[in-house]
Amino acid sequence: MSELFDAVDALVASRSPLPPAEERKRLRVAHGLTLDEVAAALKVRRATVSGWESVKKPTEPRGPEREAYARLLEKLAELYPASSVTEGPAAPAVPATFSGTPAPAEARTLSTGEASEAAAMAAPENTQTPAPVAVAPAAAPRPARTTRTSSTSRRPGAKKAAPAGTPAGGTDPRFENGPLAVVDVEDGQVLAYCTGGLVLDVPAKSIPALVDWTLREAKLGQPKLAGPGKDADPLIVLTEAALERYGLPVALTEEERLAGRLPEGHKVIKQLARAEWKLTKRGFGPWARIYRPATGSERACVQLCIPSWNALDTRHWGEAGQLPPAELARVLGVYASRVMTPRGSTAVTGLELMTALHPPTRASEPDADGKRHSEHNPGSLGKDPVDPAPCEAPDGHPVLKDLPRFHVRGPAEKLFEEAYDWARPMTDAECTLRHLVGIDVNMAFAAGANGLHVGLGAATHVKAPAFDPKLPGSWLVDLSHVDLSRVKAGKEWVELDGGLLPSPFTPKGERPTGPAWYATPTVAYAVELGYEVRPIEAWVRYDNGRYLDGWYNRLRDAYLATMADLGVDADLAPEDFLTAMDGYKARDPELAIVVSAIKATVKGGLGKLRERPRGEGWRPGEPWRALARPTWRPDIRAAVISRTRINLHRKIVKHAAFTGQYPIAILSDCVVYASNGPSPLDFLPYREGKPLPGGFKLGINPGLVKHEGTQSVLWGEEVRERFNAPELNLARYIKDGTVTDVDNGE
């Protein structure tokens, strides 16, 4: 009989009532419990508990776990009723005012790792001052606001905005509330959601007052990344409700969108002018900078980010612009701590990160009068732009103004270092296999920048130079004699089927037919393959250095730390790595956004090195705005792309020499092989868990590869036949198999 009773009890327990997901999270956090602690108590995974609390797609516990979880929530509900507001030091860390909010301790479980040089963004709690604020979620959905906390409460975890001179703990008390805040309006109250779950009351009633409050009281900002550099300006993100509150449009008109700014006569711009605040040349747009001229070493500048004006491009930030304020503060805060405070698009931020790590000037040693002066900072690009070599200049550049108007430059006149876009028909043997498997190089362009010597100053023109693989520059040389059928792989000559390999010297994989301009890494690879090179002329940079090393290290660490938070560690075995990568974005969609933004920062930052004209009435032969930057350096971009393409080709040659397998398609950093099995492990030559030296290796580190996607060989043949394109680049579609139009290479 007791067994029957136990069975009945278990059946009843399996239907134990549970509160909504949002309430589950509120109760857990109110008691100061982390996801890990609950998971350990219930003997489940952390991700399981997170799924139970997910508002978007909550999962439901079953069996004995459900009974235990229901009991936990019942006990917590007795301690923390949804409508209670408890006073005094014994109160829960999260007041009921913002039900469903995680505690700061949980928000800080996302360690910034080695990438964070701004660890002070999460400051210790200040329980000694009145706190008219509450703690808000770092990753939770926006909670319902029920009761306003008393301005005299002293809850642990609560903070308030204090005058800039107020003493406080932490590494840098000036920025104890983090690098940024998302400003929103709830029930008529303006609130600033900061990183670490902090919410500040905002008394400002206008944009000029908001700027003034940000600089005087909010304690927002980020310490400089390098000795001679400057601290990051505070970033204020305005939600749609905040835009309405401060008299700004929720969306730009078509004319304003094309102009990228509000018209000069807008009332908010007039308010700023009356308060003696200035705007940069790009005006009041999605990323507006509001400042007063610096006095001495003191800066007075605030950056605004307006997501509803498309400040957060969905290609790179996903749905970040649609997140509730606290979640958006978390996403941008993690990015800021690991990369830097956003200064604009991910491309702009990528470029700004280079400058922040290598400021153009530094203070000199004291002169005879004891005064210091600004001088060039060694290892930087300096404060003045330099002209590119003619071969490095894109069409329309002023250095080419003497060319005939419709002149088309060929390979012997123009440096053309770009990523791969190559494909070939499958062989009969490959058609007998079952699968096409794509592998993708992690952070390929970042890996290409690592350890790369690039020019720091202007180029010097030389005739008939001896090639020096350590000298950055552009070389006019004939590489048409390099035969891929017989090359050196390491120290040994190997015989390959050259017809199945792309040329390493051209983006389309075509063999050169005569002299052409190449960046140093490309020419050096021809020597590595065992062939002699005799440059005809060159533009070389004797002043050079590893300018991008710090940039690479910071972005690498940011990427690895965020992927580790998503459960993908750098030391996983190949099988475990593939398992961990499967669905990693769903484990924490907000952190997945950060990963996307970090990768976009790499590509966009490098792309900005050769930014083209963007309207503004530009005509060929005239300068455009980007040319005034010392970071407008097409030669550096070309060198990184060259090295990235060569790194990939080197692995392809190693793989072919060892396995006899050749790629079918390559698109940038994705390579497709035919295989009998659907997994990369079915064709990558691992031996006892160890990869082929110098070949492809599975892993999350930059330069290693992950699984991009698998389709059938029949799919590949059918697609190519449908579009009558035997060399359709299947790498472009291998991820999900969807082909929408004929491949035109764009």
PDB file of C-alpha atoms in Angstrom, residues 66-327:
ATOM      1  CA  ARG A  66       9.552  19.899 -10.209  1.00  0.00           C
ATOM      2  CA  GLU A  67       8.461  18.998  -6.687  1.00  0.00           C
ATOM      3  CA  ALA A  68      11.694  20.300  -5.188  1.00  0.00           C
ATOM      4  CA  TYR A  69      11.620  23.444  -7.314  1.00  0.00           C
ATOM      5  CA  ALA A  70       8.005  24.149  -6.375  1.00  0.00           C
ATOM      6  CA  ARG A  71       8.891  23.744  -2.694  1.00  0.00           C
ATOM      7  CA  LEU A  72      11.794  26.186  -3.060  1.00  0.00           C
ATOM      8  CA  LEU A  73       9.618  28.790  -4.755  1.00  0.00           C
ATOM      9  CA  GLU A  74       6.867  28.349  -2.172  1.00  0.00           C
ATOM     10  CA  LYS A  75       9.289  29.021   0.698  1.00  0.00           C
ATOM     11  CA  LEU A  76      10.760  32.033  -1.082  1.00  0.00           C
ATOM     12  CA  ALA A  77       7.295  33.434  -1.803  1.00  0.00           C
ATOM     13  CA  GLU A  78       6.583  33.390   1.933  1.00  0.00           C
ATOM     14  CA  LEU A  79       9.737  35.414   2.551  1.00  0.00           C
ATOM     15  CA  TYR A  80       9.329  37.821  -0.344  1.00  0.00           C
ATOM     16  CA  PRO A  81       5.707  38.580  -1.222  1.00  0.00           C
ATOM     17  CA  ALA A  82       5.407  40.395  -4.531  1.00  0.00           C
ATOM     18  CA  SER A  83       3.841  43.497  -2.998  1.00  0.00           C
ATOM     19  CA  SER A  84       6.106  43.917   0.025  1.00  0.00           C
ATOM     20  CA  VAL A  85       8.586  46.746   0.524  1.00  0.00           C
ATOM     21  CA  THR A  86      10.836  45.919   3.442  1.00  0.00           C
ATOM     22  CA  GLU A  87      12.918  48.569   5.187  1.00  0.00           C
ATOM     23  CA  GLY A  88      16.147  48.264   7.137  1.00  0.00           C
ATOM     24  CA  PRO A  89      19.469  46.500   6.729  1.00  0.00           C
ATOM     25  CA  ALA A  90      17.918  43.040   6.918  1.00  0.00           C
ATOM     26  CA  ALA A  91      15.864  43.631   3.785  1.00  0.00           C
ATOM     27  CA  PRO A  92      16.426  41.434   0.714  1.00  0.00           C
ATOM     28  CA  ALA A  93      19.061  42.637  -1.711  1.00  0.00           C
ATOM     29  CA  VAL A  94      16.391  43.218  -4.344  1.00  0.00           C
ATOM     30  CA  PRO A  95      13.320  45.209  -3.267  1.00  0.00           C
ATOM     31  CA  ALA A  96       9.883  44.358  -4.591  1.00  0.00           C
ATOM     32  CA  THR A  97       9.824  47.693  -6.359  1.00  0.00           C
ATOM     33  CA  PHE A  98      11.478  46.015  -9.307  1.00  0.00           C
ATOM     34  CA  SER A  99      10.281  42.449  -8.977  1.00  0.00           C
ATOM     35  CA  GLY A 100      12.178  39.900 -10.987  1.00  0.00           C
ATOM     36  CA  THR A 101      15.570  41.582 -10.803  1.00  0.00           C
ATOM     37  CA  PRO A 102      18.863  39.741 -10.397  1.00  0.00           C
ATOM     38  CA  ALA A 103      21.246  40.823  -7.684  1.00  0.00           C
ATOM     39  CA  PRO A 104      24.498  42.570  -8.503  1.00  0.00           C
ATOM     40  CA  ALA A 105      26.402  39.485  -7.414  1.00  0.00           C
ATOM     41  CA  GLU A 106      24.784  37.496 -10.187  1.00  0.00           C
ATOM     42  CA  ALA A 107      25.341  40.192 -12.733  1.00  0.00           C
ATOM     43  CA  ARG A 108      29.051  40.098 -11.947  1.00  0.00           C
ATOM     44  CA  THR A 109      29.475  36.380 -12.462  1.00  0.00           C
ATOM     45  CA  LEU A 110      30.388  37.297 -16.056  1.00  0.00           C
ATOM     46  CA  SER A 111      34.086  37.773 -15.460  1.00  0.00           C
ATOM     47  CA  THR A 112      35.746  40.047 -17.938  1.00  0.00           C
ATOM     48  CA  GLY A 113      38.807  37.859 -17.798  1.00  0.00           C
ATOM     49  CA  GLU A 114      42.103  39.078 -19.183  1.00  0.00           C
ATOM     50  CA  ALA A 115      40.313  41.306 -21.659  1.00  0.00           C
ATOM     51  CA  SER A 116      39.017  43.727 -19.063  1.00  0.00           C
ATOM     52  CA  GLU A 117      41.153  46.721 -18.299  1.00  0.00           C
ATOM     53  CA  ALA A 118      38.058  48.436 -16.957  1.00  0.00           C
ATOM     54  CA  ALA A 119      37.162  46.103 -14.125  1.00  0.00           C
ATOM     55  CA  ALA A 120      36.125  49.079 -12.022  1.00  0.00           C
ATOM     56  CA  MET A 121      32.808  49.241 -13.857  1.00  0.00           C
ATOM     57  CA  ALA A 122      31.209  47.147 -11.120  1.00  0.00           C
ATOM     58  CA  ALA A 123      31.915  49.057  -7.911  1.00  0.00           C
ATOM     59  CA  PRO A 124      31.315  47.841  -4.335  1.00  0.00           C
ATOM     60  CA  GLU A 125      28.014  48.563  -2.662  1.00  0.00           C
ATOM     61  CA  ASN A 126      27.556  51.880  -0.897  1.00  0.00           C
ATOM     62  CA  THR A 127      25.266  51.399   2.069  1.00  0.00           C
ATOM     63  CA  GLN A 128      26.226  54.571   3.883  1.00  0.00           C
ATOM     64  CA  THR A 129      24.164  57.038   1.859  1.00  0.00           C
ATOM     65  CA  PRO A 130      20.454  57.371   1.125  1.00  0.00           C
ATOM     66  CA  ALA A 131      19.548  55.379  -1.958  1.00  0.00           C
ATOM     67  CA  PRO A 132      16.664  56.553  -4.123  1.00  0.00           C
ATOM     68  CA  VAL A 133      17.363  53.787  -6.608  1.00  0.00           C
ATOM     69  CA  ALA A 134      16.814  50.106  -7.110  1.00  0.00           C
ATOM     70  CA  VAL A 135      18.686  47.167  -8.572  1.00  0.00           C
ATOM     71  CA  ALA A 136      17.562  46.175 -12.039  1.00  0.00           C
ATOM     72  CA  PRO A 137      18.127  43.061 -14.101  1.00  0.00           C
ATOM     73  CA  ALA A 138      21.420  42.416 -15.803  1.00  0.00           C
ATOM     74  CA  ALA A 139      19.948  39.790 -18.075  1.00  0.00           C
ATOM     75  CA  ALA A 140      16.304  39.427 -17.149  1.00  0.00           C
ATOM     76  CA  PRO A 141      13.254  40.681 -19.014  1.00  0.00           C
ATOM     77  CA  ARG A 142      12.027  44.055 -17.973  1.00  0.00           C
ATOM     78  CA  PRO A 143      10.017  43.615 -14.764  1.00  0.00           C
ATOM     79  CA  ALA A 144       6.736  45.149 -13.773  1.00  0.00           C
ATOM     80  CA  ARG A 145       7.136  48.150 -11.504  1.00  0.00           C
ATOM     81  CA  THR A 146       4.783  47.980  -8.537  1.00  0.00           C
ATOM     82  CA  THR A 147       5.933  50.341  -5.794  1.00  0.00           C
ATOM     83  CA  ARG A 148       8.519  53.085  -5.637  1.00  0.00           C
ATOM     84  CA  THR A 149      11.204  52.560  -3.001  1.00  0.00           C
ATOM     85  CA  SER A 150      11.568  55.131  -0.290  1.00  0.00           C
ATOM     86  CA  SER A 151      14.325  57.654  -0.835  1.00  0.00           C
ATOM     87  CA  THR A 152      15.521  56.997   2.701  1.00  0.00           C
ATOM     88  CA  SER A 153      15.882  53.225   2.400  1.00  0.00           C
ATOM     89  CA  ARG A 154      19.319  51.680   2.889  1.00  0.00           C
ATOM     90  CA  ARG A 155      19.041  48.410   1.081  1.00  0.00           C
ATOM     91  CA  PRO A 156      22.202  46.413   0.409  1.00  0.00           C
ATOM     92  CA  GLY A 157      22.927  46.686  -3.294  1.00  0.00           C
ATOM     93  CA  ALA A 158      21.185  50.023  -3.747  1.00  0.00           C
ATOM     94  CA  LYS A 159      23.121  52.994  -5.084  1.00  0.00           C
ATOM     95  CA  LYS A 160      22.542  56.577  -5.937  1.00  0.00           C
ATOM     96  CA  ALA A 161      24.123  59.116  -8.200  1.00  0.00           C
ATOM     97  CA  ALA A 162      26.450  61.264  -6.130  1.00  0.00           C
ATOM     98  CA  PRO A 163      28.410  64.421  -6.919  1.00  0.00           C
ATOM     99  CA  ALA A 164      31.602  63.676  -8.807  1.00  0.00           C
ATOM    100  CA  GLY A 165      33.766  64.462  -5.793  1.00  0.00           C
ATOM    101  CA  THR A 166      32.072  61.995  -3.466  1.00  0.00           C
ATOM    102  CA  PRO A 167      34.616  59.471  -2.111  1.00  0.00           C
ATOM    103  CA  ALA A 168      33.866  55.903  -3.085  1.00  0.00           C
ATOM    104  CA  GLY A 169      35.560  52.539  -3.247  1.00  0.00           C
ATOM    105  CA  GLY A 170      36.628  50.671  -6.356  1.00  0.00           C
ATOM    106  CA  THR A 171      39.566  50.915  -8.704  1.00  0.00           C
ATOM    107  CA  ASP A 172      38.478  54.282 -10.111  1.00  0.00           C
ATOM    108  CA  PRO A 173      35.844  56.129  -8.085  1.00  0.00           C
ATOM    109  CA  ARG A 174      35.224  58.503 -10.991  1.00  0.00           C
ATOM    110  CA  PHE A 175      33.509  55.697 -12.912  1.00  0.00           C
ATOM    111  CA  GLU A 176      32.102  53.578 -10.117  1.00  0.00           C
ATOM    112  CA  ASN A 177      28.705  53.251 -11.837  1.00  0.00           C
ATOM    113  CA  GLY A 178      30.154  51.766 -15.017  1.00  0.00           C
ATOM    114  CA  PRO A 179      30.816  52.989 -18.556  1.00  0.00           C
ATOM    115  CA  LEU A 180      27.242  53.602 -19.663  1.00  0.00           C
ATOM    116  CA  ALA A 181      23.567  53.835 -18.812  1.00  0.00           C
ATOM    117  CA  VAL A 182      20.325  53.149 -20.652  1.00  0.00           C
ATOM    118  CA  VAL A 183      17.855  55.941 -19.879  1.00  0.00           C
ATOM    119  CA  ASP A 184      14.171  55.009 -19.823  1.00  0.00           C
ATOM    120  CA  VAL A 185      10.932  56.388 -18.433  1.00  0.00           C
ATOM    121  CA  GLU A 186       8.591  54.357 -16.206  1.00  0.00           C
ATOM    122  CA  ASP A 187       5.402  55.759 -14.701  1.00  0.00           C
ATOM    123  CA  GLY A 188       6.694  59.254 -15.334  1.00  0.00           C
ATOM    124  CA  GLN A 189      10.016  58.600 -13.581  1.00  0.00           C
ATOM    125  CA  VAL A 190      13.255  58.855 -15.577  1.00  0.00           C
ATOM    126  CA  LEU A 191      15.631  56.008 -14.707  1.00  0.00           C
ATOM    127  CA  ALA A 192      19.179  55.194 -15.827  1.00  0.00           C
ATOM    128  CA  TYR A 193      19.897  51.466 -16.039  1.00  0.00           C
ATOM    129  CA  CYS A 194      23.610  50.924 -15.498  1.00  0.00           C
ATOM    130  CA  THR A 195      25.810  47.842 -15.646  1.00  0.00           C
ATOM    131  CA  GLY A 196      25.837  45.398 -12.740  1.00  0.00           C
ATOM    132  CA  GLY A 197      22.093  45.766 -12.180  1.00  0.00           C
ATOM    133  CA  LEU A 198      22.196  49.335 -10.892  1.00  0.00           C
ATOM    134  CA  VAL A 199      19.423  51.858 -11.544  1.00  0.00           C
ATOM    135  CA  LEU A 200      19.807  55.599 -10.920  1.00  0.00           C
ATOM    136  CA  ASP A 201      17.157  58.279 -10.613  1.00  0.00           C
ATOM    137  CA  VAL A 202      17.604  60.908 -13.332  1.00  0.00           C
ATOM    138  CA  PRO A 203      16.432  64.397 -12.332  1.00  0.00           C
ATOM    139  CA  ALA A 204      17.230  65.979 -15.724  1.00  0.00           C
ATOM    140  CA  LYS A 205      14.259  67.424 -17.608  1.00  0.00           C
ATOM    141  CA  SER A 206      16.071  68.274 -20.884  1.00  0.00           C
ATOM    142  CA  ILE A 207      18.927  66.960 -22.983  1.00  0.00           C
ATOM    143  CA  PRO A 208      21.329  69.728 -21.817  1.00  0.00           C
ATOM    144  CA  ALA A 209      20.423  68.915 -18.212  1.00  0.00           C
ATOM    145  CA  LEU A 210      20.905  65.195 -18.904  1.00  0.00           C
ATOM    146  CA  VAL A 211      24.396  65.866 -20.263  1.00  0.00           C
ATOM    147  CA  ASP A 212      25.209  68.004 -17.239  1.00  0.00           C
ATOM    148  CA  TRP A 213      23.893  65.348 -14.827  1.00  0.00           C
ATOM    149  CA  THR A 214      25.881  62.644 -16.604  1.00  0.00           C
ATOM    150  CA  LEU A 215      29.148  64.536 -16.175  1.00  0.00           C
ATOM    151  CA  ARG A 216      28.556  65.882 -12.667  1.00  0.00           C
ATOM    152  CA  GLU A 217      26.702  63.164 -10.802  1.00  0.00           C
ATOM    153  CA  ALA A 218      26.288  59.902 -12.698  1.00  0.00           C
ATOM    154  CA  LYS A 219      29.897  58.699 -12.266  1.00  0.00           C
ATOM    155  CA  LEU A 220      29.885  57.056 -15.674  1.00  0.00           C
ATOM    156  CA  GLY A 221      32.890  56.474 -17.918  1.00  0.00           C
ATOM    157  CA  GLN A 222      35.763  54.106 -18.415  1.00  0.00           C
ATOM    158  CA  PRO A 223      39.495  54.385 -17.636  1.00  0.00           C
ATOM    159  CA  LYS A 224      41.894  54.792 -20.534  1.00  0.00           C
ATOM    160  CA  LEU A 225      43.306  51.666 -22.149  1.00  0.00           C
ATOM    161  CA  ALA A 226      46.871  52.962 -22.564  1.00  0.00           C
ATOM    162  CA  GLY A 227      49.136  55.282 -20.588  1.00  0.00           C
ATOM    163  CA  PRO A 228      49.086  58.356 -22.853  1.00  0.00           C
ATOM    164  CA  GLY A 229      45.451  57.825 -23.819  1.00  0.00           C
ATOM    165  CA  LYS A 230      42.211  59.400 -22.709  1.00  0.00           C
ATOM    166  CA  ASP A 231      39.427  58.085 -20.517  1.00  0.00           C
ATOM    167  CA  ALA A 232      36.346  56.938 -22.387  1.00  0.00           C
ATOM    168  CA  ASP A 233      33.472  59.386 -22.368  1.00  0.00           C
ATOM    169  CA  PRO A 234      30.237  58.237 -20.694  1.00  0.00           C
ATOM    170  CA  LEU A 235      27.663  56.681 -23.000  1.00  0.00           C
ATOM    171  CA  ILE A 236      23.956  57.399 -22.578  1.00  0.00           C
ATOM    172  CA  VAL A 237      21.505  55.193 -24.476  1.00  0.00           C
ATOM    173  CA  LEU A 238      18.045  56.695 -24.992  1.00  0.00           C
ATOM    174  CA  THR A 239      14.996  54.442 -25.263  1.00  0.00           C
ATOM    175  CA  GLU A 240      11.906  55.475 -27.207  1.00  0.00           C
ATOM    176  CA  ALA A 241      10.210  56.594 -23.985  1.00  0.00           C
ATOM    177  CA  ALA A 242      13.232  58.730 -23.118  1.00  0.00           C
ATOM    178  CA  LEU A 243      13.234  60.279 -26.592  1.00  0.00           C
ATOM    179  CA  GLU A 244       9.637  61.355 -26.152  1.00  0.00           C
ATOM    180  CA  ARG A 245      10.379  62.707 -22.681  1.00  0.00           C
ATOM    181  CA  TYR A 246      13.228  64.872 -23.955  1.00  0.00           C
ATOM    182  CA  GLY A 247      11.492  66.159 -27.071  1.00  0.00           C
ATOM    183  CA  LEU A 248      13.239  63.987 -29.650  1.00  0.00           C
ATOM    184  CA  PRO A 249      11.540  61.970 -32.402  1.00  0.00           C
ATOM    185  CA  VAL A 250      11.186  58.231 -31.856  1.00  0.00           C
ATOM    186  CA  ALA A 251      12.188  57.649 -35.484  1.00  0.00           C
ATOM    187  CA  LEU A 252      13.924  59.760 -38.089  1.00  0.00           C
ATOM    188  CA  THR A 253      12.163  60.857 -41.219  1.00  0.00           C
ATOM    189  CA  GLU A 254      13.468  59.496 -44.518  1.00  0.00           C
ATOM    190  CA  GLU A 255      15.245  62.777 -45.184  1.00  0.00           C
ATOM    191  CA  GLU A 256      16.809  62.802 -41.697  1.00  0.00           C
ATOM    192  CA  ARG A 257      17.817  59.167 -42.047  1.00  0.00           C
ATOM    193  CA  LEU A 258      19.626  59.832 -45.323  1.00  0.00           C
ATOM    194  CA  ALA A 259      21.319  62.885 -43.802  1.00  0.00           C
ATOM    195  CA  GLY A 260      22.169  60.854 -40.691  1.00  0.00           C
ATOM    196  CA  ARG A 261      21.104  63.633 -38.333  1.00  0.00           C
ATOM    197  CA  LEU A 262      18.405  65.985 -37.139  1.00  0.00           C
ATOM    198  CA  PRO A 263      18.108  69.330 -38.934  1.00  0.00           C
ATOM    199  CA  GLU A 264      20.083  72.166 -37.367  1.00  0.00           C
ATOM    200  CA  GLY A 265      16.899  74.016 -36.464  1.00  0.00           C
ATOM    201  CA  HIS A 266      15.536  71.278 -34.196  1.00  0.00           C
ATOM    202  CA  LYS A 267      14.519  72.582 -30.779  1.00  0.00           C
ATOM    203  CA  VAL A 268      16.814  70.192 -28.879  1.00  0.00           C
ATOM    204  CA  ILE A 269      19.833  71.384 -30.872  1.00  0.00           C
ATOM    205  CA  LYS A 270      18.842  74.962 -30.037  1.00  0.00           C
ATOM    206  CA  GLN A 271      18.606  74.011 -26.349  1.00  0.00           C
ATOM    207  CA  LEU A 272      22.136  72.622 -26.486  1.00  0.00           C
ATOM    208  CA  ALA A 273      23.427  75.758 -28.181  1.00  0.00           C
ATOM    209  CA  ARG A 274      21.850  77.998 -25.530  1.00  0.00           C
ATOM    210  CA  ALA A 275      23.514  75.906 -22.837  1.00  0.00           C
ATOM    211  CA  GLU A 276      26.845  76.310 -24.697  1.00  0.00           C
ATOM    212  CA  TRP A 277      27.126  72.631 -25.633  1.00  0.00           C
ATOM    213  CA  LYS A 278      28.527  71.722 -29.043  1.00  0.00           C
ATOM    214  CA  LEU A 279      28.005  68.846 -31.477  1.00  0.00           C
ATOM    215  CA  THR A 280      30.668  67.220 -33.628  1.00  0.00           C
ATOM    216  CA  LYS A 281      30.542  67.540 -37.412  1.00  0.00           C
ATOM    217  CA  ARG A 282      28.286  64.520 -37.728  1.00  0.00           C
ATOM    218  CA  GLY A 283      25.587  66.450 -35.830  1.00  0.00           C
ATOM    219  CA  PHE A 284      22.752  65.034 -33.749  1.00  0.00           C
ATOM    220  CA  GLY A 285      22.375  61.565 -35.202  1.00  0.00           C
ATOM    221  CA  PRO A 286      22.173  57.953 -33.997  1.00  0.00           C
ATOM    222  CA  TRP A 287      25.593  58.359 -32.327  1.00  0.00           C
ATOM    223  CA  ALA A 288      25.769  61.981 -31.181  1.00  0.00           C
ATOM    224  CA  ARG A 289      28.716  63.469 -29.293  1.00  0.00           C
ATOM    225  CA  ILE A 290      27.916  66.484 -27.118  1.00  0.00           C
ATOM    226  CA  TYR A 291      30.871  68.391 -25.689  1.00  0.00           C
ATOM    227  CA  ARG A 292      32.465  71.597 -24.538  1.00  0.00           C
ATOM    228  CA  PRO A 293      36.051  72.410 -25.540  1.00  0.00           C
ATOM    229  CA  ALA A 294      38.508  70.804 -23.114  1.00  0.00           C
ATOM    230  CA  THR A 295      40.086  72.977 -20.446  1.00  0.00           C
ATOM    231  CA  GLY A 296      43.497  71.610 -19.550  1.00  0.00           C
ATOM    232  CA  SER A 297      43.242  67.848 -19.068  1.00  0.00           C
ATOM    233  CA  GLU A 298      39.544  67.951 -18.186  1.00  0.00           C
ATOM    234  CA  ARG A 299      37.158  66.680 -20.862  1.00  0.00           C
ATOM    235  CA  ALA A 300      33.452  67.467 -20.923  1.00  0.00           C
ATOM    236  CA  CYS A 301      31.923  65.102 -23.448  1.00  0.00           C
ATOM    237  CA  VAL A 302      28.970  62.695 -23.469  1.00  0.00           C
ATOM    238  CA  GLN A 303      28.098  60.228 -26.216  1.00  0.00           C
ATOM    239  CA  LEU A 304      24.462  59.448 -27.010  1.00  0.00           C
ATOM    240  CA  CYS A 305      23.278  56.203 -28.599  1.00  0.00           C
ATOM    241  CA  ILE A 306      19.749  56.060 -30.009  1.00  0.00           C
ATOM    242  CA  PRO A 307      18.759  52.493 -30.953  1.00  0.00           C
ATOM    243  CA  SER A 308      15.432  53.456 -32.569  1.00  0.00           C
ATOM    244  CA  TRP A 309      17.436  55.584 -35.024  1.00  0.00           C
ATOM    245  CA  ASN A 310      19.326  52.415 -36.050  1.00  0.00           C
ATOM    246  CA  ALA A 311      22.394  53.128 -33.928  1.00  0.00           C
ATOM    247  CA  LEU A 312      22.676  49.390 -33.229  1.00  0.00           C
ATOM    248  CA  ASP A 313      22.804  47.803 -36.685  1.00  0.00           C
ATOM    249  CA  THR A 314      20.858  44.536 -36.613  1.00  0.00           C
ATOM    250  CA  ARG A 315      23.522  42.867 -38.792  1.00  0.00           C
ATOM    251  CA  HIS A 316      25.958  43.148 -35.902  1.00  0.00           C
ATOM    252  CA  TRP A 317      23.854  43.752 -32.780  1.00  0.00           C
ATOM    253  CA  GLY A 318      20.930  41.484 -33.636  1.00  0.00           C
ATOM    254  CA  GLU A 319      17.856  42.391 -31.600  1.00  0.00           C
ATOM    255  CA  ALA A 320      19.800  44.414 -29.025  1.00  0.00           C
ATOM    256  CA  GLY A 321      17.899  47.563 -29.915  1.00  0.00           C
ATOM    257  CA  GLN A 322      14.627  45.851 -28.950  1.00  0.00           C
ATOM    258  CA  LEU A 323      15.813  44.635 -25.551  1.00  0.00           C
ATOM    259  CA  PRO A 324      14.404  46.049 -22.309  1.00  0.00           C
ATOM    260  CA  PRO A 325      16.666  48.702 -20.735  1.00  0.00           C
ATOM    261  CA  ALA A 326      18.325  46.467 -18.155  1.00  0.00           C
ATOM    262  CA  GLU A 327      19.142  43.756 -20.693  1.00  0.00           C
TER     263      GLU A 327
END
